C-alpha atoms as a PDB file:
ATOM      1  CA  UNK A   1      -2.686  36.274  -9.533  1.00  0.00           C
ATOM      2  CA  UNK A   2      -0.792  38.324  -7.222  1.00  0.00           C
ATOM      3  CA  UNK A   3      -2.424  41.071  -7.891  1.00  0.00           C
ATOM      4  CA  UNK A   4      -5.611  40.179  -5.994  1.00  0.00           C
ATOM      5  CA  UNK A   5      -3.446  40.438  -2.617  1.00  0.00           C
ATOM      6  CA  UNK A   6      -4.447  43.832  -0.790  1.00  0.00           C
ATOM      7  CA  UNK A   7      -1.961  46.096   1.610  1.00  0.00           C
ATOM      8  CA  UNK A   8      -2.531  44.866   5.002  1.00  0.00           C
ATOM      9  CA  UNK A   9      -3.022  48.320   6.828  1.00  0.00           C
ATOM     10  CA  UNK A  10      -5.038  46.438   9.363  1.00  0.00           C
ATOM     11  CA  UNK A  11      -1.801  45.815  11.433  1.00  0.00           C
ATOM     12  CA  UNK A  12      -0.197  48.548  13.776  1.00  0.00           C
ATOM     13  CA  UNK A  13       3.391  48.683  12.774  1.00  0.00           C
ATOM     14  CA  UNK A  14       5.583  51.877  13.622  1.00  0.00           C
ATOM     15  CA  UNK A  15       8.719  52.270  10.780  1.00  0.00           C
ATOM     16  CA  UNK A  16      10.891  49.371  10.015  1.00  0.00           C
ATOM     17  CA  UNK A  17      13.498  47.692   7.683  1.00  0.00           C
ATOM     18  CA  UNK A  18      10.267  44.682   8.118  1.00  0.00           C
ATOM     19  CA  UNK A  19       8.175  46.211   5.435  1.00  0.00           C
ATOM     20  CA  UNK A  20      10.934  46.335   2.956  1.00  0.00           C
ATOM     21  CA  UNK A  21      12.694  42.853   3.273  1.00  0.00           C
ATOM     22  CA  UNK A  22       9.022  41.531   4.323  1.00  0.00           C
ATOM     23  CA  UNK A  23       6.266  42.040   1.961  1.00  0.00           C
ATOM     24  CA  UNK A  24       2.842  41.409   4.248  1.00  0.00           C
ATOM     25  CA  UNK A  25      -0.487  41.129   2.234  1.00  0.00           C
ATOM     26  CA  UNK A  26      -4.037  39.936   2.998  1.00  0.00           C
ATOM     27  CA  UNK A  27      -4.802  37.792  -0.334  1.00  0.00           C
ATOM     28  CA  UNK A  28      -7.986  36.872   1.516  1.00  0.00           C
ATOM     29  CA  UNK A  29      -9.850  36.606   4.242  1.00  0.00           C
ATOM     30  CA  UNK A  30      -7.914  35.312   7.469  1.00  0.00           C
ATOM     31  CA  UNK A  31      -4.979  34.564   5.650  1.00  0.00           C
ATOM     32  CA  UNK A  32      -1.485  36.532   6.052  1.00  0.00           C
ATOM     33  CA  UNK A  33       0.910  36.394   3.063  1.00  0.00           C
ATOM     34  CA  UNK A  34       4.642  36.865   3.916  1.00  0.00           C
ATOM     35  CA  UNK A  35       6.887  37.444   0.981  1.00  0.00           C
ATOM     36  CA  UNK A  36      10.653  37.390   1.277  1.00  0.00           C
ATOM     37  CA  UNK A  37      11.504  40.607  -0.294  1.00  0.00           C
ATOM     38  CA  UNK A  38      15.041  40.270  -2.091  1.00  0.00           C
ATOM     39  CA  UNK A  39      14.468  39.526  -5.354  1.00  0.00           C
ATOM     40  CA  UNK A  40      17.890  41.235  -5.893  1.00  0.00           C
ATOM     41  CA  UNK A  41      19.494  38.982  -4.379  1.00  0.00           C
ATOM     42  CA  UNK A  42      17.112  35.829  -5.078  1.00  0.00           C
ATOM     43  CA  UNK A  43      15.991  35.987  -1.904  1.00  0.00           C
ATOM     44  CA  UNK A  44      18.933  34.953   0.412  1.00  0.00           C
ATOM     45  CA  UNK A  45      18.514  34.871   3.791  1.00  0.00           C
ATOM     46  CA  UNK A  46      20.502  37.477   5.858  1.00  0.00           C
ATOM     47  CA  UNK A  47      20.449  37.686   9.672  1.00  0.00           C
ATOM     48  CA  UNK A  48      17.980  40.895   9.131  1.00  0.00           C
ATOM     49  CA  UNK A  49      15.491  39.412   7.050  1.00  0.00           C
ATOM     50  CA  UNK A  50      15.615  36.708   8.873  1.00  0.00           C
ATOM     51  CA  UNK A  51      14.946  38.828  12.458  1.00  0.00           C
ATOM     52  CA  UNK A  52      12.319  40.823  10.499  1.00  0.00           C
ATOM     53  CA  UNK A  53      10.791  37.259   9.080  1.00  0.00           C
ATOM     54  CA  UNK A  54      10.387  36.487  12.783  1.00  0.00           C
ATOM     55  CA  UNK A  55       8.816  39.293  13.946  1.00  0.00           C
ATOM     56  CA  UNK A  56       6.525  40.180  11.267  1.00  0.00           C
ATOM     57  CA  UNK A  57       5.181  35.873  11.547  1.00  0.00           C
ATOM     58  CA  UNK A  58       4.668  36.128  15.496  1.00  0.00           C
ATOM     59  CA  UNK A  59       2.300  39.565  14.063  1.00  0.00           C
ATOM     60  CA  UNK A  60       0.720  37.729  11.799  1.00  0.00           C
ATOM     61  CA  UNK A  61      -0.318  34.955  13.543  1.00  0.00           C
ATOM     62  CA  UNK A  62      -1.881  37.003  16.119  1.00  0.00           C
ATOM     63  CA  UNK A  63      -4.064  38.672  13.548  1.00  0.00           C
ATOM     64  CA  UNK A  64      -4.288  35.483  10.986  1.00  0.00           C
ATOM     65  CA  UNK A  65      -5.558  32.706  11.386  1.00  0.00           C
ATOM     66  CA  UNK A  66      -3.122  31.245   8.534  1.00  0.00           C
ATOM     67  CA  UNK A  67       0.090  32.209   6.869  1.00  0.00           C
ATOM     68  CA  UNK A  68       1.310  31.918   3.241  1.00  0.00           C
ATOM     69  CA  UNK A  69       5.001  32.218   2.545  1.00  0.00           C
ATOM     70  CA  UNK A  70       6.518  32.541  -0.360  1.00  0.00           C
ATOM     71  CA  UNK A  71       9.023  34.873  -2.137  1.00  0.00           C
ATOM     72  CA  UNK A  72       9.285  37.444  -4.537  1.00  0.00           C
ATOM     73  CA  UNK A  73      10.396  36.850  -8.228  1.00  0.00           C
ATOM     74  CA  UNK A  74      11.393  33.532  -9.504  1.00  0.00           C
ATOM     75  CA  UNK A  75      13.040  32.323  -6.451  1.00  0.00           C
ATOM     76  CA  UNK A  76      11.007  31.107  -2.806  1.00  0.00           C
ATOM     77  CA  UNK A  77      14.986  31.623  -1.562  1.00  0.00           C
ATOM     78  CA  UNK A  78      18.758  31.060  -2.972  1.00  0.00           C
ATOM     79  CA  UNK A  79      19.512  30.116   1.023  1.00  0.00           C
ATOM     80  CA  UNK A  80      21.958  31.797   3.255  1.00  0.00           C
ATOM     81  CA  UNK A  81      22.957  35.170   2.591  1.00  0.00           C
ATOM     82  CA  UNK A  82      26.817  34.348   1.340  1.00  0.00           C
ATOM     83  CA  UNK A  83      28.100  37.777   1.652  1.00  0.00           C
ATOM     84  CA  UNK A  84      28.152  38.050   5.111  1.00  0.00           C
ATOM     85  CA  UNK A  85      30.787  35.560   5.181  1.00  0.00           C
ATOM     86  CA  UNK A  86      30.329  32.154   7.180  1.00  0.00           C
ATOM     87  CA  UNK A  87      26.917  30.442   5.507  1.00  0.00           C
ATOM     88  CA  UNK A  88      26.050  29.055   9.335  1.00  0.00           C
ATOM     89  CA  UNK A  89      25.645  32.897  10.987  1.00  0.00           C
ATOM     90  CA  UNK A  90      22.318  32.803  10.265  1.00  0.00           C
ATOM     91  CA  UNK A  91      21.430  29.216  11.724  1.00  0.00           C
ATOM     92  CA  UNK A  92      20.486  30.399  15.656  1.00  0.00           C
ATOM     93  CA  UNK A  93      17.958  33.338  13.407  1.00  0.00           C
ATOM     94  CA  UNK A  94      16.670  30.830  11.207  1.00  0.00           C
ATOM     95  CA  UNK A  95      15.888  28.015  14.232  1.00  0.00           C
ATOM     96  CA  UNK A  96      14.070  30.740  16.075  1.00  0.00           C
ATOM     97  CA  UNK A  97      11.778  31.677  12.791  1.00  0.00           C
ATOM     98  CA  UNK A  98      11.539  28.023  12.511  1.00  0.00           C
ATOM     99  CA  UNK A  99      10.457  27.303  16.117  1.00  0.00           C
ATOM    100  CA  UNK A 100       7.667  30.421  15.459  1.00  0.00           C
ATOM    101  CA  UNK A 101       6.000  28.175  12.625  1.00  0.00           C
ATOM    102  CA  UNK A 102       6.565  24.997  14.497  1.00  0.00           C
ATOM    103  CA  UNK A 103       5.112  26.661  17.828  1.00  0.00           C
ATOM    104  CA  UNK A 104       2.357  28.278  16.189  1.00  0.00           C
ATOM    105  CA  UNK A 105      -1.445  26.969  16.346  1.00  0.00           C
ATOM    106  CA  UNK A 106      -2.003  27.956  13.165  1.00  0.00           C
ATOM    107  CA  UNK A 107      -1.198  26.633   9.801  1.00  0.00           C
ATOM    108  CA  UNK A 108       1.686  28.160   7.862  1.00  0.00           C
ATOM    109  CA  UNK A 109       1.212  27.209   3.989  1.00  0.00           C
ATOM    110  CA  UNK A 110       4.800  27.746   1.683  1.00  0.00           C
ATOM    111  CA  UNK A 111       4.399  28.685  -2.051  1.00  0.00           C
ATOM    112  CA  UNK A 112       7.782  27.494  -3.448  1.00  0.00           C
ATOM    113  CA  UNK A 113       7.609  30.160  -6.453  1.00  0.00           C
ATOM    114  CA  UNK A 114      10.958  28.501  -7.563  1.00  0.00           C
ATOM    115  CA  UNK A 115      14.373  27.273  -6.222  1.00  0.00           C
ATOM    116  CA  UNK A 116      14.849  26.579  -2.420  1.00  0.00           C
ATOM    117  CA  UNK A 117      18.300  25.970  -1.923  1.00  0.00           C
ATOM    118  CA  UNK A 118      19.921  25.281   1.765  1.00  0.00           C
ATOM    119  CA  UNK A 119      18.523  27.408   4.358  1.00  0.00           C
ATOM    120  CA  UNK A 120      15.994  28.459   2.085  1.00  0.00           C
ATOM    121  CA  UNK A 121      14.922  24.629   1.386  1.00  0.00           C
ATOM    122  CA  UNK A 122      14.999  24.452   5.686  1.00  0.00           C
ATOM    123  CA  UNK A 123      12.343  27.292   5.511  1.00  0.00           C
ATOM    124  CA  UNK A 124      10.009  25.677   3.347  1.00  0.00           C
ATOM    125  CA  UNK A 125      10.340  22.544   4.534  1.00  0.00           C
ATOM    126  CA  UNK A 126       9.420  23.765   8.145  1.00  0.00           C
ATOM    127  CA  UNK A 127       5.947  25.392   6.709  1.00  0.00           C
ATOM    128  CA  UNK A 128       3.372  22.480   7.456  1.00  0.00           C
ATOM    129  CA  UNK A 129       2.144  21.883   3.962  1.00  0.00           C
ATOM    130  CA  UNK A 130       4.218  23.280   0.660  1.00  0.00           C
ATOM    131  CA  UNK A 131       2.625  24.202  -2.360  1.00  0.00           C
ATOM    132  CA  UNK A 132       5.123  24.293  -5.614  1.00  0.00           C
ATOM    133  CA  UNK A 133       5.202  25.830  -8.774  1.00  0.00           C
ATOM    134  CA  UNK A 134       6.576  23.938 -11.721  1.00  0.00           C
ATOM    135  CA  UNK A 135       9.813  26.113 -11.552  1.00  0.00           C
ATOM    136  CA  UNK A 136      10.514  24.794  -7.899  1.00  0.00           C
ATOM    137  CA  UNK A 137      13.413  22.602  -7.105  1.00  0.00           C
ATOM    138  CA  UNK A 138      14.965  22.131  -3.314  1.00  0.00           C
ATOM    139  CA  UNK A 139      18.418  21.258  -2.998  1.00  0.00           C
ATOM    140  CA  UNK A 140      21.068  21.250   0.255  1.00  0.00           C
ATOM    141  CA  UNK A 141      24.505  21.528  -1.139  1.00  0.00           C
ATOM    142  CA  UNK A 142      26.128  20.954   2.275  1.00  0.00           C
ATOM    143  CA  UNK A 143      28.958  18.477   1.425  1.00  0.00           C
ATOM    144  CA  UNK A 144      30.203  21.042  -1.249  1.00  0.00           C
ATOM    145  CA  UNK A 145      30.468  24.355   1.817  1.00  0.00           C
ATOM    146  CA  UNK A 146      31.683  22.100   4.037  1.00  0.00           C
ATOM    147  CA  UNK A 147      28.997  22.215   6.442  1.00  0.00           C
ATOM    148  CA  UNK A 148      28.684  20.164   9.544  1.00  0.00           C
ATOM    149  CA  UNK A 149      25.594  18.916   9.541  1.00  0.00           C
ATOM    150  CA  UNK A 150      23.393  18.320  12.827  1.00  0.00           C
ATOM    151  CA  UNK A 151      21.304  15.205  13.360  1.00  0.00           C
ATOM    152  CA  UNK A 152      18.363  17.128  13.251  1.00  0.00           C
ATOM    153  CA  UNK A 153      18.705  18.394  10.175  1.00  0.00           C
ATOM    154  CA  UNK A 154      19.225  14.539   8.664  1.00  0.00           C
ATOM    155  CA  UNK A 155      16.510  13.139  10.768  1.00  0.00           C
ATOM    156  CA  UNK A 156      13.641  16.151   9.712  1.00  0.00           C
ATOM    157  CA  UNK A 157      15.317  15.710   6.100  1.00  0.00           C
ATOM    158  CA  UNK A 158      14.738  11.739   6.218  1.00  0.00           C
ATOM    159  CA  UNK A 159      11.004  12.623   7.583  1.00  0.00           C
ATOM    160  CA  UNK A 160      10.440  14.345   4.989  1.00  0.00           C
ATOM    161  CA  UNK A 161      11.922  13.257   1.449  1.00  0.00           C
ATOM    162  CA  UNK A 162      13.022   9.652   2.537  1.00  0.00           C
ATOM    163  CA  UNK A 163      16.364   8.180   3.965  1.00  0.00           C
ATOM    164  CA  UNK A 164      17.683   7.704   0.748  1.00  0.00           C
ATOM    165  CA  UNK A 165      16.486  10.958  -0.765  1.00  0.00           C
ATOM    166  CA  UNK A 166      18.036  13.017   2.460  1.00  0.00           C
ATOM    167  CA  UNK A 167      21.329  11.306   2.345  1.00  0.00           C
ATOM    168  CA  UNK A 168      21.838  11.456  -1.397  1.00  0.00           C
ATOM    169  CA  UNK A 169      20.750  15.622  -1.261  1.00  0.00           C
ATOM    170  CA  UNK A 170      23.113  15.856   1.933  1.00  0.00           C
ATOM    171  CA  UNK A 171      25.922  14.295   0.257  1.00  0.00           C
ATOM    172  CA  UNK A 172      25.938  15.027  -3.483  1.00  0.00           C
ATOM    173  CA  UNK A 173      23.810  18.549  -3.264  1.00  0.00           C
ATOM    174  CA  UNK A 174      21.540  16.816  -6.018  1.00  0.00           C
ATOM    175  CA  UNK A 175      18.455  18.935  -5.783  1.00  0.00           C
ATOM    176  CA  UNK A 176      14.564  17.150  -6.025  1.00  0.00           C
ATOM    177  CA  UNK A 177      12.116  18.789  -8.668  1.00  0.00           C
ATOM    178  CA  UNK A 178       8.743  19.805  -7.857  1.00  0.00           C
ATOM    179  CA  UNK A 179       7.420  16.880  -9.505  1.00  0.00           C
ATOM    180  CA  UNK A 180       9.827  14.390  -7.184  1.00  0.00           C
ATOM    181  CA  UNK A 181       8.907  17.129  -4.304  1.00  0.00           C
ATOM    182  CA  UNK A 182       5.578  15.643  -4.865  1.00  0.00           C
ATOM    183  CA  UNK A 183       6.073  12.145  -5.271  1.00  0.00           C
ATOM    184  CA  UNK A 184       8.096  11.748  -2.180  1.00  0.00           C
ATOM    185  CA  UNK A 185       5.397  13.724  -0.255  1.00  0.00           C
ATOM    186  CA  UNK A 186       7.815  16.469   0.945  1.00  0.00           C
ATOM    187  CA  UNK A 187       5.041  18.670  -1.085  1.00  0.00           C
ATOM    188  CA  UNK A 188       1.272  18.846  -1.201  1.00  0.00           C
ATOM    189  CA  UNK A 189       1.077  19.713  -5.065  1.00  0.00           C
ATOM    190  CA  UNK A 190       1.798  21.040  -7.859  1.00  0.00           C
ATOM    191  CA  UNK A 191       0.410  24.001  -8.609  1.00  0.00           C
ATOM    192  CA  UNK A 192      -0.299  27.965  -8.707  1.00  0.00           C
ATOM    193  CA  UNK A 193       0.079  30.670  -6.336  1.00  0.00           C
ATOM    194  CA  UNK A 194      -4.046  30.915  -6.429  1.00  0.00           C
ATOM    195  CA  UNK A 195      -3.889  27.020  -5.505  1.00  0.00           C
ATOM    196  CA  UNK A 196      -1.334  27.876  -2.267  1.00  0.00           C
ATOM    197  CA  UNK A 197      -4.195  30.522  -1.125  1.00  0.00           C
ATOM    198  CA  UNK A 198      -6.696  27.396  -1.315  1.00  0.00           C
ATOM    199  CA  UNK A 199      -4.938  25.671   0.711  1.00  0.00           C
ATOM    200  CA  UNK A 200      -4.399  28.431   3.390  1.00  0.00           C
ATOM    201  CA  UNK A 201      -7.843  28.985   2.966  1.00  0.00           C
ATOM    202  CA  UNK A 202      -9.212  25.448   3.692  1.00  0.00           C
ATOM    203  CA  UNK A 203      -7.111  25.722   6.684  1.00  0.00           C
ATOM    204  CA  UNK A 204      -9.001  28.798   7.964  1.00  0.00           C
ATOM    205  CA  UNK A 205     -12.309  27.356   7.483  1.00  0.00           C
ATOM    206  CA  UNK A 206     -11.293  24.478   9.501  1.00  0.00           C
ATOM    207  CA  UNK A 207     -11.821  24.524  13.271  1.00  0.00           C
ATOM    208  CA  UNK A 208      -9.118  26.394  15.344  1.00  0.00           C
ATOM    209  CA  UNK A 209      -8.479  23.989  18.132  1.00  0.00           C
ATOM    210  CA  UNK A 210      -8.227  21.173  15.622  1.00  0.00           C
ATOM    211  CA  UNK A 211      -5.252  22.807  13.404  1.00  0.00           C
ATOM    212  CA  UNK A 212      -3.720  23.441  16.766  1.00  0.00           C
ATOM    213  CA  UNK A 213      -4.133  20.206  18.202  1.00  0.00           C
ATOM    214  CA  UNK A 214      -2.881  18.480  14.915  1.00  0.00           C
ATOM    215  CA  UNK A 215       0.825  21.128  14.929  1.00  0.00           C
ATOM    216  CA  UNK A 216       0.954  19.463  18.190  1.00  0.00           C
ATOM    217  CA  UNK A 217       0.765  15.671  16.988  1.00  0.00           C
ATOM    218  CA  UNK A 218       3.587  16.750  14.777  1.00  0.00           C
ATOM    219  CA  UNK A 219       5.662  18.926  16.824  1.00  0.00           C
ATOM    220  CA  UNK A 220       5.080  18.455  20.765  1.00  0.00           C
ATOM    221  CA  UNK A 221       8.619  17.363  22.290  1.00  0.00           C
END
C-alpha cells in the first residue's frame, strides 16, 4: 500500500521541477522510491523528466542503499514523450539515466505498475531485477515509428526476453504480458507493490560490497 511510503525530507534539495515530475519517498528503511510523476500523460518520458530522473537517482543512491522505481497511476511509462516531436530526442537523456543504474553499486528494483512501452520498457528493463503487477505488459513498437534500431538495443533485448522474443517485439511491436515477462525471466515476479519493497529490501540487508561486486559481473565493459 502506497500509503505506507513517508516524504523523504531527509535529503537537501533547494526548489526544482525534480519534485514534481519525480515523486521521492522512503517506503522503508534504506530504500529510495522514485516515481515517474505524469500520470497525465501516462508517464511519457520527456527530456526534463528524464534530466530530473537522473539527478534525483545519482541523490538517491548516495543516501540509499537501494532504489525502487516505478510510476504513478496505472502506467510504469507510455515511453517517449511524442509531443516533442522526433521519439529519439530523448535517447542521449535516457542512456545517461541508464548508465546511472548500470554504474551504480547499489541495486535498483522496477515496479512495473502497468504498461512499459518503448523507452519506458528500456527503463525497466535496465533496473536489475523487475517486479510486475498483473496489469504490466512491455512492448517496443519500433518497426511501426520507423526507428533505427542500434545493436545494443537487440543484443540487451535478446539478453533479456530471448532471441526470438526480441526480434518478434522489435519487428511486429507485439508486447509480452507480465505472466510471459516472467516466464522468459525478463521479470522476477509477479506481484504487488509491497512485494517490489521486499525485494529492495532483501537487497539492503545484503552485504554492500557483494551487490556491488555482482552490478559489476553484469555490467563491467
Amino acid at each position: 500500500m502506497r500509503n505506507l511510503a513517508l516524504p523523504l525530507c531527509a535529503l537537501p534539495r533547494g526548489p526544482s521541477v525534480n519534485t514534481v515530475l519525480i515523486n521521492v519517498t522512503r517506503p522503508a528503511d534504506g530504500i529510495v522510491e522514485l516515481t515517474l510523476n505524469r500520470d497525465e500523460k501516462r508517464n511519457a518520458l520527456s527530456e526534463e523528466l528524464l534530466v530530473a530522473l537522473e539527478q534525483e537517482l545519482e541523490r538517491a543512491l548516495i543516501d540509499g542503499s537501494a532504489v525502487l522505481l516505478t510510476g504513478a497511476g496505472t502506467a510504469f511509462s507510455a515511453g517517449a514523450d511524442l509531443t516533442a516531436g522526433d521519439p529519439t530526442g530523448i535517447y542521449p537523456s535516457l542512456k545517461r539515466v541508464v548508465d546511472v543504474i548500470r554504474g551504480a553499486e547499489k541495486a535498483v528494483v522496477a515496479y512495473v505498475n502497468g504498461p512499459a512501452i518503448g523507452a519506458g520498457a528500456m527503463l525497466a528493463g535496465a533496473c536489475d531485477i523487475r517486479v510486475v503487477a498483473p496489469s504490466a505488459r512491455f512492448a517496443i513498437p519500433v518497426a511501426k515509428m520507423g526507428v533505427t534500431v542500434p545493436p545494443s538495443l537487440a543484443v540487451e533485448l535478446a539478453d533479456l526476453v530471448g532471441g526470438a522474443r526480441a526480434r518478434t517485439m522489435l519487428m511486429t511491436g507485439l508486447p509480452i504480458n507480465a505472466v510471459t515477462s516472467v516466464e522468459c525471466g525478463f521479470a522476477a515476479l509477479r506481484g504487488t507493490y509491497d512485494d517490489a519493497v521486499e525485494v529492495a529490501r532483501l537487497c539492503v540487508a545484503g552485504d554492500p560490497a557483494t551487490i556491488a561486486s555482482i552490478k559489476g559481473a553484469y555490467f563491467s565493459e
